Amino acid sequence: MPPRRQANRNSESVDNYLKAILSLGGVEHRRVTSTALAGHLGVAPASVTNMLQKLASAPTPMVEYERHRGVQLSADGKRRALEIVRHHRLIETFLYEVLDYPIEEVHEEAERLEHFISERFEERIAAKLGHPRIDPHGHSIPTMEGEMTEPNSVPLTEVLQGGTFVIDSVSDRDAHTLRELKASGIRPGAQLRVRKNTPAEGYSVSIGRSSRAVGLSREAAGDIRLVPSTK
Amino acid sequence: MPPRRQANRNSESVDNYLKAILSLGGVEHRRVTSTALAGHLGVAPASVTNMLQKLASAPTPMVEYERHRGVQLSADGKRRALEIVRHHRLIETFLYEVLDYPIEEVHEEAERLEHFISERFEERIAAKLGHPRIDPHGHSIPTMEGEMTEPNSVPLTEVLQGGTFVIDSVSDRDAHTLRELKASGIRPGAQLRVRKNTPAEGYSVSIGRSSRAVGLSREAAGDIRLVPSTK
DNA sequence: CCTAATAATTAGGTATACCTAAATCAAGGA
DNA sequence: TCCTTGATTTAGGTATACCTAATTATTAGG
């Protein structure tokens, strides 16, 4: 007698691979390398190869994979990845708006819960929040149908001449950095003037009408995205 | 070089064993047999033996286990089990009160999420709910310190003479049964008169002032707990 | 007190998702 | 074109948490 097959429960690990491929490949489906994935996920490259082979040869393949040529999400994989991103950003918004979390703590909690909430939970928190389209970091929340608008903002590190901008989004990754950004008033919607921005001399900005300069590390600066101020 | 040890993440599976031991052994720490656990958890008895050995010989043992003599929770195991029960019942209350879930759907969602929420999440939903002591099914919610008051109610099946009672709690297990109970008005706090209660002739009650009888299966009846009406 | 039935454990296997070390492939520079 | 280098894959192993089948304990009936 064959061992009884267990219910096809979505795996947290698989979810994380799909999210990583979406994040590295963008919605334009650029091919993503094993090494890039390994770095992003914090696992060995060999583990990535293994997983990609499984994902590609599953009954409903989640990726298109060719040896030595990287991966892309399949339609099914993209759907699942966007669902997880939607979960993540809705949960972050919910923690921030309804449960009064400090912004730097929402990411870690969402990162765990995003894999386990039901359709009903997703729908209920979305309704409670009035179907938000942007999360507390300024990131766009995919719709239930899996549509996500790409930002037309640019990273602070790629702004070539100084000027006045509005902050579109900040990174959610590192709680420590986020605490510092918060302390400097750097948050989505705030107005920001770029003073200096070269890898060599560093990144320096000021916020709102303040004349005080805020220095930023390369990493922090790269995760701040700006749109030109229309004012 | 030894493989790098991974962070000691609580295992969902271990949580479920501890909860099951608490549930079957009660807070009086009755010894629980492998077979009982296997039945409750839906796994093979051999799997239970295996897990119990691991739990008993872990760096911080979660159970006291002797071959062929059943298990009891250790102090650490009891603490963790009560924490999970607290999570479960707080989440149920939250889904019911804040997210307007139908009562028969809260259990399944809580069953998944209870393993993954942080201390902060626990604390925030407890605060939002005003530190509730009873969940929507009428079950007592353990405190943050791991105190849980035992019910002084009795199962409907053990009520020997008819009379008027107040419903203390109903089961959370089976959504289908719960939907039927809800349709009959059987919910915690409701007044109930026992009309007939014998395994042979079946269980029959009426609710509030209604003269209409409601028939109950043995299983449904066993999960309804009553206290004598003081009125 | 012995033994049959039942409960529990041991032995040996599966699948998942990692790992390291050893091969192999691909792509650019000489 | 060839070869070196870095990227990638293959091979072989670990830990978790299940499983079945075979074995061993316990306990209750005769």
mmCIF file of N, CA, C and O in Angstrom, chain A residues 24 50 56 94 99 116 127 169 182 186:
data_model
loop_
_atom_site.group_PDB
_atom_site.id
_atom_site.type_symbol
_atom_site.label_atom_id
_atom_site.label_comp_id
_atom_site.label_asym_id
_atom_site.label_seq_id
_atom_site.Cartn_x
_atom_site.Cartn_y
_atom_site.Cartn_z
ATOM 1 N N LEU A 24 13.690 39.659 -7.644
ATOM 2 C CA LEU A 24 14.927 39.850 -8.409
ATOM 3 C C LEU A 24 14.655 40.019 -9.903
ATOM 4 O O LEU A 24 15.397 40.712 -10.592
ATOM 5 N N ASN A 50 18.583 22.607 -6.624
ATOM 6 C CA ASN A 50 17.684 21.531 -6.239
ATOM 7 C C ASN A 50 16.228 21.953 -6.241
ATOM 8 O O ASN A 50 15.367 21.285 -6.806
ATOM 9 N N ALA A 56 10.239 23.307 -11.210
ATOM 10 C CA ALA A 56 10.016 23.260 -12.663
ATOM 11 C C ALA A 56 9.326 21.969 -13.090
ATOM 12 O O ALA A 56 8.619 21.941 -14.094
ATOM 13 N N PHE A 94 -2.093 46.313 8.068
ATOM 14 C CA PHE A 94 -2.992 45.994 9.175
ATOM 15 C C PHE A 94 -2.301 46.152 10.531
ATOM 16 O O PHE A 94 -2.852 46.746 11.462
ATOM 17 N N LEU A 99 -3.279 47.553 14.614
ATOM 18 C CA LEU A 99 -2.667 47.099 15.862
ATOM 19 C C LEU A 99 -1.562 48.030 16.368
ATOM 20 O O LEU A 99 -0.869 47.706 17.333
ATOM 21 N N PHE A 116 0.487 31.806 5.971
ATOM 22 C CA PHE A 116 -0.478 30.976 6.683
ATOM 23 C C PHE A 116 -1.891 31.528 6.745
ATOM 24 O O PHE A 116 -2.785 30.858 7.231
ATOM 25 N N ALA A 127 -10.845 44.572 3.661
ATOM 26 C CA ALA A 127 -12.098 45.330 3.820
ATOM 27 C C ALA A 127 -11.982 46.310 4.982
ATOM 28 O O ALA A 127 -12.321 47.488 4.861
ATOM 29 N N SER A 169 8.878 55.612 -1.389
ATOM 30 C CA SER A 169 8.905 54.432 -0.528
ATOM 31 C C SER A 169 10.266 54.284 0.146
ATOM 32 O O SER A 169 11.267 54.833 -0.310
ATOM 33 N N LYS A 182 13.197 56.727 10.380
ATOM 34 C CA LYS A 182 12.043 57.302 11.064
ATOM 35 C C LYS A 182 12.466 58.475 11.936
ATOM 36 O O LYS A 182 11.837 59.538 11.925
ATOM 37 N N ILE A 186 12.419 60.599 7.632
ATOM 38 C CA ILE A 186 12.381 60.052 6.280
ATOM 39 C C ILE A 186 11.297 58.981 6.196
ATOM 40 O O ILE A 186 11.455 57.871 6.695
#
